[in-house]
Coordinates of C-alpha atoms and ligand atoms in Angstrom, one line a residue:
M1 CA 0.1 -0.1 0.0
Y2 CA 1.4 3.4 -0.6
Y3 CA -0.1 6.8 -1.3
G4 CA 1.4 9.6 -3.3
G5 CA -0.1 12.3 -2.2
N6 CA 1.3 15.4 -1.1
D7 CA -2.0 16.3 1.7
L8 CA -1.7 13.8 4.6
G9 CA -2.2 15.6 7.9
A10 CA -4.8 18.2 8.8
V11 CA -4.6 21.1 5.6
T12 CA -6.0 24.1 6.6
E13 CA -6.5 27.4 4.6
E14 CA -9.2 29.7 3.7
G15 CA -12.8 28.0 3.4
R16 CA -11.6 24.6 4.1
T17 CA -10.2 22.1 6.4
S18 CA -9.4 18.4 5.3
F19 CA -8.0 15.9 7.7
K20 CA -6.0 12.9 5.8
L21 CA -4.6 10.0 7.5
W22 CA -2.6 6.7 5.9
S23 CA -4.0 3.8 8.2
P24 CA -4.2 0.7 6.0
G25 CA -5.9 -1.8 7.3
A26 CA -7.9 0.3 10.0
E27 CA -11.6 -1.2 10.3
H28 CA -13.2 2.2 11.5
V29 CA -11.5 5.6 11.7
T30 CA -13.0 8.4 13.8
L31 CA -12.0 12.0 13.8
C32 CA -11.8 13.2 17.3
F33 CA -12.1 17.4 18.2
Y34 CA -11.3 19.2 21.2
A35 CA -11.2 22.8 22.2
D36 CA -7.7 22.7 24.1
G37 CA -4.2 20.5 23.5
G38 CA -4.7 19.2 27.2
D39 CA -6.7 17.2 28.8
G40 CA -10.1 18.8 28.3
P41 CA -12.9 16.7 26.8
V42 CA -13.8 15.5 23.5
Q43 CA -16.3 18.6 21.6
D44 CA -17.3 16.3 18.3
K45 CA -16.2 13.2 17.0
I46 CA -16.1 12.6 12.7
P47 CA -16.6 8.9 11.4
M48 CA -13.8 9.1 8.7
E49 CA -13.9 7.8 5.5
S50 CA -12.3 5.1 3.7
G51 CA -10.6 5.8 0.2
E52 CA -8.1 4.3 -1.8
D53 CA -4.4 2.9 -0.7
G54 CA -5.3 3.2 2.7
V55 CA -6.3 6.3 3.2
W56 CA -8.8 7.6 5.6
S57 CA -10.5 11.5 4.8
V58 CA -12.6 14.1 5.9
S59 CA -12.8 17.6 5.0
F60 CA -14.8 20.8 6.2
P61 CA -15.9 24.1 4.2
E62 CA -14.1 26.3 6.8
N63 CA -11.1 27.3 8.2
L64 CA -10.7 25.0 11.1
H65 CA -6.9 27.3 12.8
G66 CA -6.6 26.0 16.5
V67 CA -8.8 23.2 16.5
Y68 CA -7.5 20.4 18.3
Y69 CA -7.8 17.2 17.2
D70 CA -6.5 13.2 17.2
Y71 CA -7.8 9.9 16.2
E72 CA -9.5 7.0 17.0
I73 CA -8.6 3.9 15.0
R74 CA -10.3 0.6 15.1
R75 CA -8.5 -2.9 13.9
D76 CA -8.2 -5.9 14.6
G77 CA -11.4 -5.3 17.3
K78 CA -9.2 -2.9 18.9
T79 CA -9.4 0.9 19.6
V80 CA -6.3 3.3 20.4
R81 CA -6.5 6.9 20.1
T82 CA -3.3 8.2 18.2
A83 CA -2.2 12.1 17.9
D84 CA -1.5 12.4 13.9
P85 CA 1.9 11.5 12.7
Y86 CA 1.7 14.6 10.2
A87 CA 0.6 16.8 12.4
K88 CA 2.1 20.3 11.8
A89 CA 0.9 21.8 15.2
C90 CA 0.5 19.8 18.4
G91 CA -1.0 20.7 21.9
V92 CA 1.3 20.7 25.4
N93 CA 3.9 17.7 25.4
G94 CA 2.7 16.5 21.8
S95 CA -0.2 14.0 22.6
R96 CA -3.1 16.1 20.7
S97 CA -2.3 17.5 17.2
M98 CA -3.9 21.2 16.3
A99 CA -5.1 22.2 12.7
V100 CA -3.1 25.1 11.5
D101 CA -3.4 28.0 9.1
L102 CA 0.3 27.9 8.7
R103 CA 0.1 31.4 7.3
R104 CA -1.2 32.7 10.5
T105 CA 2.2 31.8 12.3
D106 CA 4.2 33.5 10.2
P107 CA 6.1 36.5 11.5
E108 CA 5.9 39.9 10.0
G109 CA 8.7 39.7 6.8
W110 CA 8.5 36.5 7.1
E111 CA 7.9 36.2 3.2
Q112 CA 10.9 38.8 2.3
D113 CA 13.2 35.9 4.9
A114 CA 16.2 34.6 2.7
A115 CA 19.4 33.0 3.8
P116 CA 22.6 35.0 3.3
A117 CA 25.1 34.2 0.4
K118 CA 27.0 31.5 0.8
R119 CA 31.0 32.8 1.4
G120 CA 32.8 30.2 0.0
E121 CA 33.1 28.4 3.1
D122 CA 30.9 26.6 5.7
I123 CA 32.1 27.2 9.3
I124 CA 29.2 25.1 11.4
Y125 CA 28.5 26.1 15.1
E126 CA 26.3 23.6 16.8
V127 CA 24.2 24.7 19.6
H128 CA 21.5 24.0 21.9
V129 CA 18.7 26.1 22.3
K130 CA 18.7 26.1 25.7
E131 CA 22.5 25.9 26.6
F132 CA 22.8 28.9 24.4
S133 CA 21.2 31.6 26.8
W134 CA 21.2 29.9 29.7
D135 CA 23.6 30.9 31.8
E136 CA 22.1 34.8 33.7
R137 CA 25.9 36.2 33.0
G138 CA 24.8 36.0 28.7
G139 CA 22.8 39.0 29.6
F140 CA 19.6 37.9 28.0
R141 CA 16.3 38.8 28.7
K142 CA 14.6 36.9 31.4
D143 CA 11.8 35.4 29.9
H144 CA 14.1 34.5 26.8
R145 CA 16.8 32.7 28.9
G146 CA 16.7 28.9 27.4
K147 CA 14.4 29.7 24.6
Y148 CA 13.9 30.3 20.8
L149 CA 13.5 34.1 21.4
A150 CA 16.8 34.7 22.8
F151 CA 17.9 34.3 19.2
T152 CA 16.6 37.1 18.3
E153 CA 18.3 39.5 20.8
E154 CA 20.8 41.5 19.2
G155 CA 23.0 43.3 21.0
T156 CA 23.5 41.3 24.4
T157 CA 26.7 41.5 26.8
L158 CA 27.9 40.1 29.3
D159 CA 26.4 40.4 32.6
G160 CA 24.7 43.5 30.5
D161 CA 28.3 45.4 30.8
G162 CA 27.4 46.8 26.9
V163 CA 31.5 45.8 26.6
H164 CA 31.9 42.2 26.2
P165 CA 29.1 40.9 23.4
T166 CA 27.4 37.2 23.9
G167 CA 24.6 35.5 22.1
I168 CA 24.0 36.5 18.4
S169 CA 26.4 39.7 18.4
Y170 CA 28.9 37.0 19.8
L171 CA 28.6 34.7 17.1
K172 CA 29.2 37.9 14.1
E173 CA 32.5 38.5 15.9
L174 CA 33.6 34.8 15.5
G175 CA 32.9 34.6 12.0
V176 CA 31.1 31.2 11.9
T177 CA 28.5 31.0 9.0
H178 CA 26.3 28.2 9.9
I179 CA 24.4 27.8 13.2
Q180 CA 23.3 24.4 13.2
L181 CA 20.2 23.6 16.3
M182 CA 20.5 20.5 18.5
P183 CA 17.1 19.1 18.0
V184 CA 14.2 21.2 17.5
F185 CA 11.5 19.2 16.7
D186 CA 9.0 18.0 19.1
Y187 CA 10.8 15.8 21.7
G188 CA 9.9 13.5 24.3
S189 CA 12.1 14.0 27.3
V190 CA 11.2 17.9 28.7
D191 CA 8.4 18.1 30.3
E192 CA 6.0 21.7 28.3
G193 CA 3.5 21.9 30.7
R194 CA 2.8 25.4 33.1
D195 CA 4.3 23.6 36.8
A196 CA 7.3 22.1 34.5
D197 CA 10.8 22.6 36.0
P198 CA 12.3 25.7 34.0
A199 CA 15.8 24.1 34.3
A200 CA 14.7 20.9 33.1
F201 CA 16.9 19.3 30.6
N202 CA 17.7 16.8 27.6
W203 CA 19.7 17.3 24.4
G204 CA 16.4 15.9 22.6
Y205 CA 17.2 13.1 20.4
D206 CA 13.6 11.4 21.6
P207 CA 11.4 12.4 18.7
V208 CA 8.0 12.6 19.3
N209 CA 6.2 15.0 16.5
Y210 CA 8.4 14.9 13.4
N211 CA 7.1 18.0 12.0
V212 CA 6.5 20.2 14.8
P213 CA 8.7 22.1 17.2
E214 CA 9.6 21.5 20.3
G215 CA 7.7 23.1 22.9
S216 CA 9.8 23.3 25.7
Y217 CA 11.9 26.3 24.0
S218 CA 8.6 28.4 23.2
S219 CA 6.9 31.1 25.4
D220 CA 3.6 29.0 25.6
A221 CA 3.4 25.4 24.6
G222 CA 0.0 25.4 25.5
R223 CA -1.0 27.3 22.4
G224 CA 0.0 25.1 19.7
E225 CA 0.8 28.1 17.3
V226 CA 3.2 30.2 19.4
R227 CA 6.5 27.4 19.2
I228 CA 5.7 27.8 15.3
R229 CA 6.1 31.2 15.0
E230 CA 9.1 31.7 17.4
L231 CA 11.0 29.0 15.9
K232 CA 10.2 31.0 12.8
E233 CA 11.7 34.2 13.9
L234 CA 15.0 32.4 15.3
V235 CA 15.3 31.4 11.9
G236 CA 14.8 34.8 10.3
S237 CA 16.6 37.0 13.1
L238 CA 19.8 34.0 12.2
H239 CA 19.2 34.9 8.5
R240 CA 19.2 38.5 9.5
N241 CA 22.5 38.3 10.8
G242 CA 24.1 36.7 8.6
F243 CA 24.0 33.0 9.6
R244 CA 22.7 30.0 7.7
V245 CA 20.4 27.6 10.1
I246 CA 20.9 24.1 10.2
M247 CA 18.6 21.5 12.0
D248 CA 19.5 18.1 13.7
V249 CA 16.9 15.9 12.5
V250 CA 16.4 12.2 14.1
Y251 CA 14.6 10.1 11.9
N252 CA 16.6 7.0 12.8
H253 CA 14.6 6.2 15.7
T254 CA 11.6 7.3 17.9
Y255 CA 11.2 8.3 22.0
S256 CA 9.3 4.9 22.3
E257 CA 8.3 2.3 20.2
D258 CA 4.7 3.0 20.9
S259 CA 4.7 6.3 18.5
W260 CA 2.0 8.0 16.7
L261 CA 3.5 6.2 13.4
S262 CA 3.1 2.4 15.3
R263 CA -0.6 2.9 16.1
T264 CA -1.5 4.1 13.1
V265 CA -0.1 1.2 11.0
P266 CA 1.2 -1.3 13.2
G267 CA 4.8 -2.8 12.3
Y268 CA 5.6 -1.2 9.4
Y269 CA 7.5 1.8 10.3
Y270 CA 10.0 0.0 12.3
R271 CA 12.8 -3.0 11.9
Y272 CA 12.3 -6.5 13.6
Q273 CA 14.5 -9.3 14.1
E274 CA 13.3 -12.4 12.8
D275 CA 12.3 -13.6 16.3
G276 CA 9.4 -10.3 16.1
S277 CA 11.8 -8.2 18.6
L278 CA 12.7 -4.9 17.9
T279 CA 16.1 -4.3 15.6
N280 CA 18.3 -1.9 18.2
G281 CA 20.9 -0.2 16.1
S282 CA 20.1 3.1 17.6
A283 CA 20.6 1.8 21.5
C284 CA 17.4 3.8 22.0
G285 CA 15.6 0.4 21.8
N286 CA 13.9 1.0 18.3
D287 CA 15.2 2.0 14.7
V288 CA 12.6 3.1 11.9
A289 CA 12.7 1.6 8.8
S290 CA 13.0 4.2 6.2
E291 CA 14.3 1.7 3.3
R292 CA 10.3 0.9 3.4
P293 CA 8.7 2.9 0.7
M294 CA 5.8 5.4 3.2
C295 CA 8.6 5.6 5.8
G296 CA 10.9 6.6 3.4
R297 CA 8.1 9.2 2.3
Y298 CA 7.4 10.4 5.3
I299 CA 10.8 11.2 6.1
L300 CA 11.8 12.8 2.7
D301 CA 8.3 14.9 3.0
S302 CA 9.3 15.8 6.5
V303 CA 13.1 17.5 5.4
M304 CA 11.1 19.1 2.0
Y305 CA 8.6 20.5 5.4
W306 CA 11.1 22.2 7.5
A307 CA 13.2 23.1 4.7
G308 CA 10.0 25.1 2.8
E309 CA 8.1 26.1 5.8
Y310 CA 10.9 27.2 7.8
H311 CA 13.4 28.0 5.9
M312 CA 16.0 25.6 7.2
D313 CA 19.3 26.3 5.3
G314 CA 20.1 22.1 5.7
F315 CA 20.2 19.2 7.8
R316 CA 22.6 17.3 10.2
F317 CA 21.3 13.1 10.2
D318 CA 21.5 11.7 13.3
L319 CA 22.8 8.2 12.8
M320 CA 22.6 8.4 9.2
G321 CA 24.4 4.9 9.0
L322 CA 20.7 3.1 9.9
L323 CA 18.6 5.2 6.9
D324 CA 19.3 3.8 3.4
V325 CA 21.6 5.1 0.5
E326 CA 18.7 5.3 -1.7
L327 CA 16.3 7.5 0.8
M328 CA 19.4 10.0 1.6
N329 CA 20.5 10.3 -2.3
R330 CA 16.7 10.8 -2.7
I331 CA 16.6 13.6 -0.1
Q332 CA 19.4 15.8 -1.9
S333 CA 17.9 15.7 -4.9
A334 CA 14.8 16.8 -4.1
L335 CA 16.4 19.6 -2.0
D336 CA 18.6 20.5 -5.0
A337 CA 15.1 20.2 -7.2
R338 CA 13.4 22.5 -5.3
F339 CA 16.0 25.1 -3.9
G340 CA 18.8 24.8 -6.0
A341 CA 22.1 22.3 -6.6
G342 CA 24.0 22.4 -3.0
E343 CA 21.5 25.2 -1.8
K344 CA 21.0 23.2 1.1
L345 CA 23.3 21.2 2.9
V346 CA 23.1 17.8 4.0
Y347 CA 25.3 15.8 6.2
G348 CA 24.9 13.1 8.9
E349 CA 26.4 10.8 11.4
P350 CA 28.1 8.0 9.1
W351 CA 27.9 5.3 12.0
A352 CA 25.0 3.5 14.0
A353 CA 25.4 1.8 17.5
A354 CA 24.7 -1.5 16.2
V355 CA 24.2 -3.4 13.2
S356 CA 20.2 -2.7 12.2
P357 CA 19.3 -5.3 9.1
M358 CA 17.6 -3.9 6.5
E359 CA 15.1 -5.2 4.1
G360 CA 15.8 -6.3 0.5
D361 CA 18.8 -4.8 -1.0
A362 CA 18.7 -1.8 0.6
V363 CA 22.4 -0.1 1.5
P364 CA 22.7 1.8 5.0
A365 CA 24.5 4.8 4.9
L366 CA 27.4 4.4 6.3
K367 CA 31.2 5.5 6.3
E368 CA 32.1 2.7 4.2
N369 CA 29.6 3.4 1.5
I370 CA 30.3 6.7 1.0
E371 CA 31.4 6.1 -2.2
K372 CA 27.6 5.3 -2.7
L373 CA 26.3 8.8 -1.4
D374 CA 25.3 11.3 -3.3
D375 CA 28.9 13.8 -3.9
K376 CA 27.0 16.5 -2.1
I377 CA 26.2 14.7 1.5
A378 CA 29.0 14.9 3.9
V379 CA 30.1 12.7 6.5
F380 CA 31.5 13.3 10.1
C381 CA 34.8 12.3 9.8
D382 CA 36.0 10.9 12.9
S383 CA 39.2 9.6 11.2
T384 CA 40.1 13.5 11.2
R385 CA 39.3 14.0 14.9
D386 CA 40.7 10.6 16.3
S387 CA 43.8 11.8 14.6
I388 CA 44.1 14.7 15.9
R389 CA 42.8 14.2 19.8
G390 CA 42.7 10.9 20.4
H391 CA 40.3 8.0 20.8
V392 CA 37.0 8.6 21.4
F393 CA 35.9 6.4 24.2
E394 CA 38.9 5.6 25.7
A395 CA 39.4 8.7 27.4
E396 CA 43.6 8.3 28.1
I397 CA 44.5 7.4 24.7
P398 CA 46.0 10.8 22.8
G399 CA 46.0 12.2 19.8
F400 CA 48.6 13.9 17.6
V401 CA 48.4 17.3 19.5
N402 CA 48.3 15.7 23.1
G403 CA 51.4 13.1 22.9
G404 CA 50.2 10.7 20.6
E405 CA 52.7 8.9 18.3
G406 CA 53.1 7.7 14.8
L407 CA 49.8 9.9 13.8
E408 CA 52.0 11.7 11.0
S409 CA 50.7 10.1 8.0
A410 CA 46.9 10.0 9.8
I411 CA 47.2 13.6 9.7
L412 CA 48.0 14.1 6.2
E413 CA 45.3 12.1 5.0
S414 CA 43.4 14.5 6.9
V415 CA 44.6 17.6 5.3
R416 CA 43.0 16.0 2.4
A417 CA 39.8 14.7 4.0
W418 CA 40.9 11.2 3.0
C419 CA 40.6 11.6 -0.9
G420 CA 42.8 10.5 -3.7
F421 CA 43.7 7.4 -2.7
K422 CA 42.4 3.6 -2.4
H423 CA 42.1 2.9 1.4
D424 CA 41.8 -0.8 2.9
K425 CA 39.4 0.3 5.1
G426 CA 37.2 0.9 2.1
F427 CA 36.5 4.4 3.0
R428 CA 37.3 6.7 0.1
P429 CA 35.4 10.1 -0.1
K430 CA 34.7 11.2 -4.0
A431 CA 35.3 14.3 -2.7
P432 CA 36.0 17.1 0.4
S433 CA 32.5 18.2 -0.2
Q434 CA 31.4 14.8 1.5
I435 CA 34.0 15.2 4.8
I436 CA 33.3 17.2 7.7
S437 CA 36.2 18.3 9.1
Y438 CA 36.3 18.5 13.0
V439 CA 37.6 17.6 16.6
S440 CA 34.3 18.1 18.8
A441 CA 30.5 17.8 18.8
H442 CA 27.8 17.4 21.2
D443 CA 28.5 13.6 21.7
N444 CA 32.0 12.4 24.2
L445 CA 33.8 14.4 25.8
T446 CA 34.4 17.7 24.6
L447 CA 37.9 18.8 23.0
W448 CA 39.3 20.8 26.1
D449 CA 38.0 17.9 28.4
K450 CA 39.7 15.4 26.6
L451 CA 43.0 17.4 26.1
M452 CA 43.0 18.0 30.3
M453 CA 42.5 13.9 30.6
T454 CA 45.3 13.2 28.5
M455 CA 47.6 15.9 29.4
E456 CA 46.8 17.2 33.0
P457 CA 44.8 14.7 34.3
D458 CA 44.9 15.7 38.4
S459 CA 44.1 18.9 37.4
G460 CA 40.3 18.7 37.1
F461 CA 38.8 20.9 34.3
T462 CA 38.5 24.4 34.7
R463 CA 42.0 25.9 34.9
M464 CA 43.4 26.7 31.8
P465 CA 47.4 25.3 31.6
E466 CA 49.6 27.0 29.0
A467 CA 50.6 23.7 27.5
V468 CA 46.9 22.6 27.1
L469 CA 46.1 25.7 25.6
K470 CA 48.5 25.3 23.0
A471 CA 47.2 21.9 22.3
N472 CA 44.5 23.1 21.8
Q473 CA 45.3 25.9 19.3
L474 CA 47.4 23.1 17.3
A475 CA 44.1 21.3 17.3
A476 CA 42.3 24.0 15.9
A477 CA 45.0 24.6 13.5
I478 CA 45.0 21.6 12.0
Y479 CA 41.1 20.9 11.2
F480 CA 40.5 24.3 10.1
T481 CA 43.8 24.1 7.1
C482 CA 42.5 20.5 6.5
Q483 CA 39.6 20.0 3.5
G484 CA 36.1 19.3 4.3
H485 CA 33.1 21.5 5.5
I486 CA 34.3 22.9 8.5
F487 CA 32.2 21.8 12.2
M488 CA 33.0 22.9 15.8
L489 CA 30.8 22.2 18.7
S490 CA 29.5 25.8 20.2
G491 CA 32.0 27.0 23.1
E492 CA 34.9 24.6 21.8
E493 CA 36.8 28.5 21.2
F494 CA 37.3 28.9 24.6
G495 CA 37.6 25.7 26.3
R496 CA 34.4 24.4 26.6
T497 CA 34.2 22.0 29.6
K498 CA 31.6 19.5 31.3
Q499 CA 34.1 18.7 33.7
G500 CA 34.6 15.3 32.0
D501 CA 31.2 14.3 31.5
E502 CA 31.0 12.3 27.8
N503 CA 27.6 12.1 28.1
S504 CA 25.9 15.0 29.0
F505 CA 22.3 14.3 27.1
R506 CA 20.5 14.7 30.4
S507 CA 22.8 16.2 32.4
P508 CA 22.2 19.4 34.5
I509 CA 21.7 22.1 32.5
S510 CA 24.2 24.0 34.6
L511 CA 26.6 21.8 33.5
N512 CA 25.8 21.9 29.7
C513 CA 25.2 25.4 29.4
L514 CA 27.6 28.4 27.6
D515 CA 29.6 29.6 30.3
W516 CA 29.6 33.2 29.1
G517 CA 32.1 34.5 31.6
R518 CA 34.5 31.6 30.0
A519 CA 34.7 33.3 26.8
Y520 CA 36.2 36.4 28.2
E521 CA 38.2 34.4 30.2
N522 CA 39.5 32.4 27.6
R523 CA 39.5 35.5 25.4
E524 CA 43.1 34.7 24.0
L525 CA 42.0 31.4 22.5
V526 CA 38.6 32.6 21.2
E527 CA 41.1 35.2 19.3
Y528 CA 43.1 32.4 17.9
Y529 CA 39.4 30.9 16.2
R530 CA 38.5 34.2 14.9
G531 CA 41.7 34.7 13.7
L532 CA 41.9 30.8 12.1
I533 CA 38.0 31.4 11.0
A534 CA 38.6 34.4 8.9
L535 CA 42.0 33.2 7.9
R536 CA 40.1 30.5 6.0
F537 CA 38.3 32.6 3.5
Q538 CA 41.5 33.5 2.0
L539 CA 42.4 29.7 1.3
P540 CA 40.5 28.9 -1.4
G541 CA 43.0 26.0 -2.2
L542 CA 41.5 24.3 1.4
C543 CA 38.3 25.3 0.6
D544 CA 37.8 23.8 -2.5
K545 CA 35.4 20.4 -2.6
S546 CA 36.1 19.1 -6.3
E547 CA 37.1 15.8 -6.8
T548 CA 40.5 17.0 -7.7
A549 CA 41.0 19.1 -4.7
F550 CA 43.2 16.5 -3.0
R551 CA 46.0 17.4 -6.4
R552 CA 46.3 21.1 -4.6
I553 CA 48.2 19.4 -1.4
T554 CA 51.7 18.3 -2.5
E555 CA 55.3 18.3 -0.4
R556 CA 53.9 15.9 1.9
K557 CA 56.4 15.8 4.5
I558 CA 57.1 13.9 7.7
E559 CA 59.6 16.8 8.9
A560 CA 60.2 14.5 12.3
P561 CA 58.1 12.4 14.7
G562 CA 55.4 14.7 15.6
C563 CA 55.9 17.2 13.0
V564 CA 54.4 17.4 9.4
S565 CA 54.4 19.9 6.7
F566 CA 52.5 20.3 3.1
C567 CA 52.0 22.7 0.5
V568 CA 48.7 24.0 -1.1
D569 CA 47.8 25.2 -4.6
N570 CA 46.1 28.0 -3.5
E571 CA 45.1 29.7 -6.8
G572 CA 41.1 30.9 -6.2
E573 CA 38.6 29.1 -8.1
T574 CA 35.5 30.0 -5.4
H575 CA 37.2 33.0 -4.5
E576 CA 40.6 35.2 -5.2
S577 CA 43.3 35.1 -2.6
R578 CA 46.5 37.1 -2.5
W579 CA 48.7 33.4 -1.9
K580 CA 48.9 31.7 -4.5
R581 CA 50.9 28.8 -2.4
L582 CA 50.7 28.2 0.9
L583 CA 53.5 26.2 3.0
I584 CA 51.4 24.5 6.4
A585 CA 53.3 22.4 9.0
Y586 CA 52.3 21.6 12.4
N587 CA 54.5 20.5 15.2
A588 CA 53.3 18.7 18.2
G589 CA 57.0 17.8 19.8
E590 CA 58.5 19.5 22.7
K591 CA 61.2 20.6 20.2
S592 CA 61.1 23.7 17.8
R593 CA 61.7 22.0 14.2
R594 CA 63.2 23.6 11.5
I595 CA 61.6 23.5 8.0
R596 CA 63.0 24.0 4.8
L597 CA 61.1 26.5 2.3
P598 CA 60.7 25.9 -1.3
E599 CA 61.7 29.0 -3.5
G600 CA 60.0 32.3 -3.6
T601 CA 59.6 35.1 -1.2
W602 CA 57.2 33.4 1.4
S603 CA 55.3 35.4 4.4
V604 CA 54.2 34.2 7.8
L605 CA 50.6 34.3 7.8
M606 CA 50.1 32.8 11.0
A607 CA 53.0 31.5 13.7
D608 CA 53.5 31.1 17.4
G609 CA 49.3 31.3 18.3
D610 CA 49.0 34.4 16.4
S611 CA 46.2 33.5 13.9
W612 CA 46.0 37.1 12.9
L613 CA 49.8 37.8 12.0
W614 CA 48.6 37.6 8.1
K615 CA 46.0 40.9 8.6
R616 CA 48.4 43.4 10.9
E617 CA 51.7 43.1 9.4
D618 CA 54.2 41.3 6.3
V619 CA 56.5 39.1 8.3
V620 CA 58.8 37.2 5.9
A621 CA 60.3 33.9 6.4
E622 CA 63.7 33.3 6.4
E623 CA 64.6 30.2 4.0
K624 CA 65.0 27.8 7.2
F625 CA 62.1 28.5 9.1
A626 CA 61.6 27.7 12.8
V627 CA 58.0 26.0 13.8
S628 CA 57.9 26.2 18.2
P629 CA 56.5 23.3 20.0
T630 CA 52.8 22.8 19.8
S631 CA 52.5 25.3 17.3
A632 CA 51.1 25.3 13.5
V633 CA 52.2 28.1 10.9
I634 CA 51.3 29.1 7.9
L635 CA 53.2 30.8 5.4
G636 CA 51.9 32.2 1.9
C637 CA 53.6 33.0 -1.0
E638 CA 52.4 35.6 -3.9
E639 CA 53.5 34.0 -6.7
Ligands
CA701 CA1 7.9 18.2 23.7

């Protein structure tokens, strides 16, 4: 059974509202109306008509905006109640759906809202809505703390001192291009009710309503249209301030297997073992069966809805390895067709927590299948991450910057985004367009905590020892000079710590929130990141995402244990640069290393922890240039 129409759910417009539900095999479906989205009594019950392809429908000659509803489905002699899996609005905690006239949720000027132009590189900054503005020192309006609306505040400062920017003003100074929001669809682990604890916290990887914003970030979760308008205000504000907005999407599993999807069509939307038990590749108790036609269609429709209605500029797929390659490629093609090729960024985690058997000849979107993915779909590159900072799970195992040995070749591969040669492990990216170069995300230890645990294991996490600051700078310099899209966890640039908590998904908000004071206590590190970000736009040879980009990286050398260098053909294709050639070296060792420069006059763009040198003055390098211990250098030649 397959339904190809695009009108499932409640479609509400002037003079008409229709309800359609795909529930093949149901004996009877009743639409129930309510005056509120909480637990008020049912007001009306309307039997629905069974049509072709398993679709049940009923329509009304009026605009029913604001009416709450759910369904009673009779199947095999039993009746179950369910909200609408296709709902676009819902009541408190998402348990009832709401008919919404979406035009009434548009903030002022929404029709003119547009993403800022691309800037030649994608520098993605991952942030959680509540973490962003929870810290009192951030200077946000009290009623905006932890909410969507904190992203609409311009000019916030530390303790309101009028001097030190926080919030989006801080992000503008930092210079990142994309803001990736951790889950903002409606999830189940935080109570949205009026009496809920305002400090309740969860990352939100437990979807309830895929096509509705989370209510706990809104100013009023009890009125279905409010969260929609406020998330749109967030997007509009970020667009106006020069950022693109990316949404973290979690289609691989639901909060519970007892979801609206399974109540509507039991057994259809999940994967099962041969003994009938659920598969658990997500480690969250269930895996969504993306390879099934109406399930894949559901996911595709959902992505297109967020891209169109909310003007989202990209999607980060959680546990993308649980979805199938064919679906991912279909999503990219549909986005390209509707919005322009590459206009919407698509990337994800190319792994799963465990094997999840797919039906038929479906191929999982895992790292080893990257060659089968559209060349615009990118994956988080754990090879780069772990080479730089060390083992992801074994806290004490270091990487290149913090004492690891034998990692020189891996670092040189990271630089060219693992492209251009055959790997025995079967990881063969087609181009840097497929790679996210990064060292920290919300999962696992923060970069700072990892460095402290490997370098200063008895020092706690709050202190800022000089050696660790240098290692942090070197780690940043490495991935900011790798090919691929650049990605960072919010606060990485100020040594963000979670006190060694490697899985803070439900740890207190006090531990998770961005510490705006630390952003200024650690100003030197922030300045270093700012310089790197600005400099990245001057390095088109590294921003090149094409299949031949790897050829720009030449003269790859291991200078000494812990010290590598390479040259970059920096002739601009995407944009012009003053420097036609680059020489880059990373020295993780304790001794200064002299490297021999190729012919030409070389200027020092960055050295000794100063990433703004290129902007400030011309420093000509000597023929044998010394790279200080635990530091990176970038030299540029104008001819
Ligand atoms: Ca919720």
